[in-house]
Short mmCIF file of C-alpha atoms in Angstrom, two decimals:
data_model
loop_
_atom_site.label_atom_id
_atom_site.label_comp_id
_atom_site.label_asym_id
_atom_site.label_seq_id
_atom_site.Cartn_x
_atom_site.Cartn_y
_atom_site.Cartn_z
CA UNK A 638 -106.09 52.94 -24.17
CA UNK A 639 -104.41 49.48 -23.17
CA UNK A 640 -105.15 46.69 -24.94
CA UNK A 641 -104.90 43.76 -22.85
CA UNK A 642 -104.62 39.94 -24.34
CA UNK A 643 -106.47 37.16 -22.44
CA UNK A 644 -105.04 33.77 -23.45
CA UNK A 645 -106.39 30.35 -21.91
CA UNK A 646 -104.98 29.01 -19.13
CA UNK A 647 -102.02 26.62 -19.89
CA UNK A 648 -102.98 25.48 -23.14
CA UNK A 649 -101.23 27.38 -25.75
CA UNK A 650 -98.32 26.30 -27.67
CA UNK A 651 -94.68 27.72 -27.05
CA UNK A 652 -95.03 28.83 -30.45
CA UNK A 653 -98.32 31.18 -30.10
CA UNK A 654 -96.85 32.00 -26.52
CA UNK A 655 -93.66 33.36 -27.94
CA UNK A 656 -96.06 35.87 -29.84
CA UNK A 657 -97.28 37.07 -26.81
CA UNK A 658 -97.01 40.70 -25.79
CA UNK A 659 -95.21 40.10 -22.48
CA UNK A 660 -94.74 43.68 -21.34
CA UNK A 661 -98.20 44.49 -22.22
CA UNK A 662 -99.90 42.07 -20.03
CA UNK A 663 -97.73 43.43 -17.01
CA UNK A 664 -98.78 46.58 -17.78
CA UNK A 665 -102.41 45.50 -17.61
CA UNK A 666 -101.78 43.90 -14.09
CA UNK A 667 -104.39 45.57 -11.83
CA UNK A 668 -106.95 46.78 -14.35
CA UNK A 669 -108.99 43.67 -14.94
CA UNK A 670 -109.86 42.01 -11.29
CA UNK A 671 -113.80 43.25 -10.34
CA UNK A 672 -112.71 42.14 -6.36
CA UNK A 673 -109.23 43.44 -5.95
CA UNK A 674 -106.70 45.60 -7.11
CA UNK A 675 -104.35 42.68 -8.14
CA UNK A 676 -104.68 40.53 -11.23
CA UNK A 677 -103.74 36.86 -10.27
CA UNK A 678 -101.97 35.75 -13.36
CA UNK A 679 -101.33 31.91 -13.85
CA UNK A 680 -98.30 30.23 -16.03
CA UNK A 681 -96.93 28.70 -18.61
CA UNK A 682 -93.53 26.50 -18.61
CA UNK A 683 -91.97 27.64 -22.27
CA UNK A 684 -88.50 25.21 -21.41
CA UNK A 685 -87.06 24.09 -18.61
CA UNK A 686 -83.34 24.56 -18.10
CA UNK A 687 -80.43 22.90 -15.52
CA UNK A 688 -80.08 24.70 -12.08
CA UNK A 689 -77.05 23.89 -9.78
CA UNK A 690 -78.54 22.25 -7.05
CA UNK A 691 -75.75 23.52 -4.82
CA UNK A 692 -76.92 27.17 -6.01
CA UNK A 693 -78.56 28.51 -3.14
CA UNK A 694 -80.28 31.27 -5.21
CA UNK A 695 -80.19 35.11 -3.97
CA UNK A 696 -79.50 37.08 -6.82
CA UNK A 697 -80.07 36.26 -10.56
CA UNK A 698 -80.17 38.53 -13.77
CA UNK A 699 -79.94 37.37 -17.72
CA UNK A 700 -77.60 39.59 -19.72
CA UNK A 701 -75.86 39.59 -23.03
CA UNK A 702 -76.91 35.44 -23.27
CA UNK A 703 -75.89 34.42 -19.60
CA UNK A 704 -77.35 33.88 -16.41
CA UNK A 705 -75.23 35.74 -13.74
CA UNK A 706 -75.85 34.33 -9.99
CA UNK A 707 -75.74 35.41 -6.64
CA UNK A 708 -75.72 32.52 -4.17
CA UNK A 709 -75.44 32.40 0.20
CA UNK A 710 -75.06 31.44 3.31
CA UNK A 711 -71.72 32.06 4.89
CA UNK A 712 -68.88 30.03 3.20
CA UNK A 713 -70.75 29.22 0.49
CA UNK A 714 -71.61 32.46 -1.19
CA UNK A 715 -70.36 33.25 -4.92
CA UNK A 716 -70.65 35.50 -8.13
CA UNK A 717 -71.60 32.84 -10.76
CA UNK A 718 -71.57 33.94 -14.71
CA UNK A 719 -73.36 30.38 -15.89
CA UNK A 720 -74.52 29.04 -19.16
CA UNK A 721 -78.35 29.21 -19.92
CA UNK A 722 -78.42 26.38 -21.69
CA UNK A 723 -76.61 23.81 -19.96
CA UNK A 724 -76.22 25.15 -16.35
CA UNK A 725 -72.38 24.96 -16.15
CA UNK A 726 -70.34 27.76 -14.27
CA UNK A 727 -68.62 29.55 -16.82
CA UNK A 728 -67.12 31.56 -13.72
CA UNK A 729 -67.12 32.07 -10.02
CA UNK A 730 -65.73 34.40 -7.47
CA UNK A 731 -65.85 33.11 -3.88
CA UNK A 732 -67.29 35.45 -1.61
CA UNK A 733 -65.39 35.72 1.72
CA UNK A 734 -67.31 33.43 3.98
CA UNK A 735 -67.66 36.72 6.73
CA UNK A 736 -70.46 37.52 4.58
CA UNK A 737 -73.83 36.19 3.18
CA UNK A 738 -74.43 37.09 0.00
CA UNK A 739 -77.42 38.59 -1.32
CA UNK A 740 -79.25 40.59 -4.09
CA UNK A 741 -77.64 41.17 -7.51
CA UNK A 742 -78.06 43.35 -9.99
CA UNK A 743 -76.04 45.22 -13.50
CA UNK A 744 -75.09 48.71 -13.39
CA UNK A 745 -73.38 49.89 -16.75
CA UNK A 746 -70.35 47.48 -17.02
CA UNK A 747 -70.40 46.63 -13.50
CA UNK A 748 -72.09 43.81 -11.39
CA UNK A 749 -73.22 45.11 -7.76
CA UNK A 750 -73.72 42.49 -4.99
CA UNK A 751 -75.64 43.19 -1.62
CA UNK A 752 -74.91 41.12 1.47
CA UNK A 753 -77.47 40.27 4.06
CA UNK A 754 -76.66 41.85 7.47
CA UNK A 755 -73.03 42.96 7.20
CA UNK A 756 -73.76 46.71 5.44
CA UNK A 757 -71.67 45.74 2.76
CA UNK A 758 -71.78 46.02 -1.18
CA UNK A 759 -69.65 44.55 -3.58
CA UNK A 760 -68.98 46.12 -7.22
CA UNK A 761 -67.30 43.58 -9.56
CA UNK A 762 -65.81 44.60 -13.14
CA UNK A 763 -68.30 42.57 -15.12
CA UNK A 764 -65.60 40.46 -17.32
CA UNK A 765 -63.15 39.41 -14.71
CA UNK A 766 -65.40 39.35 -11.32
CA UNK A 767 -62.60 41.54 -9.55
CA UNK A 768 -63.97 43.54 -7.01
CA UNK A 769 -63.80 47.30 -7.92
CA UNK A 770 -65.04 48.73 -4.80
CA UNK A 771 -67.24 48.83 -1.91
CA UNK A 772 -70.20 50.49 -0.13
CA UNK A 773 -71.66 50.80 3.26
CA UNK A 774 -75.21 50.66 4.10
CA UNK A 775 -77.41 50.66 7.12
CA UNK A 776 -79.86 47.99 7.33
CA UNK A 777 -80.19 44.59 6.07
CA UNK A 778 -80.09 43.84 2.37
CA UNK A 779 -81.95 41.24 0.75
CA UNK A 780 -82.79 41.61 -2.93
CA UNK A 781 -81.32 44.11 -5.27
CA UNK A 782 -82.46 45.85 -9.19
CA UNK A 783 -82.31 48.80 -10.84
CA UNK A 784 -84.86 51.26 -12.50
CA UNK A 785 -82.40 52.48 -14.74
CA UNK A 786 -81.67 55.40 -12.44
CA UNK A 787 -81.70 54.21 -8.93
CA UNK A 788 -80.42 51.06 -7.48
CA UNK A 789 -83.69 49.71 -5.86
CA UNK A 790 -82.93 47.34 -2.63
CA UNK A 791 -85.19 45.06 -0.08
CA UNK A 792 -84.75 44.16 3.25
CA UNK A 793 -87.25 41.90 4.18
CA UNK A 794 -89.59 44.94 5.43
CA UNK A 795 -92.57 46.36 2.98
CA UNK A 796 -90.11 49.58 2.13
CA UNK A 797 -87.77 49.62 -1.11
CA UNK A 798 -85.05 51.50 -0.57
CA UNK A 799 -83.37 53.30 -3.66
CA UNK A 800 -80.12 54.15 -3.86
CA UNK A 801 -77.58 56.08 -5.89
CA UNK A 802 -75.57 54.07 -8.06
CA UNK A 803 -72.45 55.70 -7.98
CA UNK A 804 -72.12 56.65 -4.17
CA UNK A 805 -74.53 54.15 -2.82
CA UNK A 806 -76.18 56.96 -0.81
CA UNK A 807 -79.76 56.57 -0.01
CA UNK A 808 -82.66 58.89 -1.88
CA UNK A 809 -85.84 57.50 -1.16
CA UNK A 810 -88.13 54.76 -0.21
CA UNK A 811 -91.55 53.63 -1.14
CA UNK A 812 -93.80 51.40 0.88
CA UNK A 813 -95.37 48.01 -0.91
CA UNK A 814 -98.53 47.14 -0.31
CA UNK A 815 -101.43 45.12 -2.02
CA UNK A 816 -105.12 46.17 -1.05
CA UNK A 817 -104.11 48.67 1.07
CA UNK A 818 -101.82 46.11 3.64
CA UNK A 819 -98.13 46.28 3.72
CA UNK A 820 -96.49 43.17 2.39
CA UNK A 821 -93.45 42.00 4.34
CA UNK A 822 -90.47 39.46 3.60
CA UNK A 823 -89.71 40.70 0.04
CA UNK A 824 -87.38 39.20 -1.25
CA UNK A 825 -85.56 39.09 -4.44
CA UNK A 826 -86.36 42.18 -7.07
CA UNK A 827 -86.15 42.37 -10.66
CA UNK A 828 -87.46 45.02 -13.07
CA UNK A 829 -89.12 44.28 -15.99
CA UNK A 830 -90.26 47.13 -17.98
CA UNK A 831 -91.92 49.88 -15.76
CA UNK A 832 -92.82 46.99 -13.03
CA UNK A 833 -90.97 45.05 -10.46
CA UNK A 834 -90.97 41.54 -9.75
CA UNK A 835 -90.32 40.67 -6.56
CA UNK A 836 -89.97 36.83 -4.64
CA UNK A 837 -91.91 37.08 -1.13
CA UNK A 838 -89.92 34.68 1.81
CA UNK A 839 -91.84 31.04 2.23
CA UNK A 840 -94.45 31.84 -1.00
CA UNK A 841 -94.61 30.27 -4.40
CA UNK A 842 -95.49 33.35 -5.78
CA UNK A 843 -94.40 36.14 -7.03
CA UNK A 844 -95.96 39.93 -6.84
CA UNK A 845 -95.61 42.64 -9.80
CA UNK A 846 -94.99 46.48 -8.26
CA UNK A 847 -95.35 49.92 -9.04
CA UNK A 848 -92.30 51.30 -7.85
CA UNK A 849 -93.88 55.01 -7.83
CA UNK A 850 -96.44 53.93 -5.66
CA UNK A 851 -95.51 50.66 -3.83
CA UNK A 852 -98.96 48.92 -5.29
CA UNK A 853 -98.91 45.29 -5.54
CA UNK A 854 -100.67 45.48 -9.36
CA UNK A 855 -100.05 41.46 -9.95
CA UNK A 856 -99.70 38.26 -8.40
CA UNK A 857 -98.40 35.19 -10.12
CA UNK A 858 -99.15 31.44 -8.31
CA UNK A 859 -96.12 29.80 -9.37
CA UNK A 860 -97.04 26.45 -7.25
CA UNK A 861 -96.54 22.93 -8.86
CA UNK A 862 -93.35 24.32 -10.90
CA UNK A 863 -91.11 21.54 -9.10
CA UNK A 864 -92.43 17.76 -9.16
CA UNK A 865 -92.93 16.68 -5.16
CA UNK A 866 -89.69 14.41 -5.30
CA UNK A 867 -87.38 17.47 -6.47
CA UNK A 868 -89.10 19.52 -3.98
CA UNK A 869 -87.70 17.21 -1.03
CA UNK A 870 -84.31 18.12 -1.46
CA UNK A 871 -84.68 21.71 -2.80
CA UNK A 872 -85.79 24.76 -0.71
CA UNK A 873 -87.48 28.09 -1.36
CA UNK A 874 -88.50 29.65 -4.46
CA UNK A 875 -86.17 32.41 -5.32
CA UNK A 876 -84.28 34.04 -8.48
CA UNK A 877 -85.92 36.02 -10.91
CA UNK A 878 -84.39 37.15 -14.46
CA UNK A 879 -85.37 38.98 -17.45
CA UNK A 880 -84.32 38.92 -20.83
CA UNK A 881 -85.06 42.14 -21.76
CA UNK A 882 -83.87 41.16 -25.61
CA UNK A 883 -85.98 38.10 -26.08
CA UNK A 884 -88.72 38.75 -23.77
CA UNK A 885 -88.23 35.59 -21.93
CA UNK A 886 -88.93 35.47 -17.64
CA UNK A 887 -87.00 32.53 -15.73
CA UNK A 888 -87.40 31.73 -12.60
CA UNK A 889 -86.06 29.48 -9.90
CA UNK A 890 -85.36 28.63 -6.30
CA UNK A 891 -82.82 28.34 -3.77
CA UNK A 892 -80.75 24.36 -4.22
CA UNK A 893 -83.68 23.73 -7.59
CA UNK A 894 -82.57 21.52 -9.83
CA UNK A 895 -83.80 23.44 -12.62
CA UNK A 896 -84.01 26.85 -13.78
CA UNK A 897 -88.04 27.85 -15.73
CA UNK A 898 -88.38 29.44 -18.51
CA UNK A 899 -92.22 30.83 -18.09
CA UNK A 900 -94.72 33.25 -19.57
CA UNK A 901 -97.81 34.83 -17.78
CA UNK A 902 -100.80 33.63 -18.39
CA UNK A 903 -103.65 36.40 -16.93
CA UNK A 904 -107.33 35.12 -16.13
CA UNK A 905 -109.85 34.66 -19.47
CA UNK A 906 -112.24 37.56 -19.76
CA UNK A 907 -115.08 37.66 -17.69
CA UNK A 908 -118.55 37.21 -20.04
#
């Protein structure tokens, strides 16, 4: 049987929030709403961290104590290995400005890069960003993850594609959708524990998945993370990483000026 902890909403201390069993409140998502299949989970801002406000966030996974980045739009778009702590670009490969880059994600001691409507993925030697290879793909690609087996890809549609690492050849899809309705304009994907986390296009949430069975299980409200005068200059929320190590989520947005640190804070226990 799960056993699923309640805390209060934005009121404990980073301390007691540290203590938290992170994976076991995903797992929980779904099992406690009387209404509805998903579990609205609120948050909690554990630190806040510098964000390159010329990042314009696509891609974004935390591994072995750095942030590595995937930014777009044609001319702009990079492979960014950055600091956590202090935001600075520790490196950066340009991507040629034909393409638009996308999702991210690690695959063994590579770094695979989607791009948005060109069919192209890039694999990068981890260390020195040098491009070891490409793939082909039909179809748009948006955000990117891995289940530990399959590469796992969006395209803006409610489907998740997965893919074979190695050959980039397609093996199966799986439809998302929360109370029975197909969600559309998902976004960026990462997978934490048996879940994925995905960004949705224009929302300031984010939605937890089963990726056997496409089911929305979780939603978090992530509004009121940026202050109304950073908000004017940055634009949509997007970028999710997890520190698999130190249990830690971040999250941020496309041009943010900072980069969250949170932890999920699920509704009190009904009486």
């Amino acid at each position: 049987m799960k056993t699923c902890v309640h805390p209060s909403r934005r009121v404990l201390p980073a301390a007691v929030l540290a203590g938290l069993l992170f994976l076991n409140l995903v797992a929980c998502a779904g099992s406690s709403s009387l209404t509805s299949d998903v579990t609205r989970f609120d948050y909690q801002v554990v630190n806040t961290w510098p964000h390159n406000t010329d990042a314009f966030t696509q891609g974004l996974i935390f591994l072995n104590g750095y942030l590595y980045e995937s930014t777009g739009r044609h001319g702009q778009s990079s492979l960014r290995k950055v600091d956590l702590k202090t935001g600075k670009v520790l490196r950066q490969h340009d991507v040629d400005e034909t393409f638009f880059a996308e999702g991210l994600t690690v695959w063994e001691d590579r770094l695979i890069q989607i791009t948005i409507n060109s069919g192209t993925a890039f694999v990068y030697d981890m260390e020195t960003f040098e491009i070891i290879r490409k793939f082909s793909y039909t179809g748009n690609g948006w955000g990117l993850t891995n289940d530990g087996e399959h590469l796992v890809m969006s395209d803006g549609s409610p489907v998740l594609r997965y893919f074979n690492p190695e050959n980039f050849r397609e093996t199966g899809q799986v439809t998302v959708t929360e109370n029975g309705r197909p969600v559309r304009n998902i976004n960026e994907l990462q997978m934490v524990g048996d879940r994925i986390f995905a960004n949705i296009l224009f929302e300031e949430h984010i939605i937890i998945i089963d990726p056997e069975t496409g089911r929305v299980t979780g939603r978090v409200d992530l509004e009121g993370l940026l202050s109304p005068e950073d908000r004017k200059e940055a634009n949509v929320l997007n970028g999710i990483a997890y520190d698999s190590e130190g249990d830690r989520l971040f999250v941020t947005g496309k041009l943010w000026p900072a980069l969250f640190e949170i932890r999920l804070l699920p509704p009190p226990r009904r009486p």
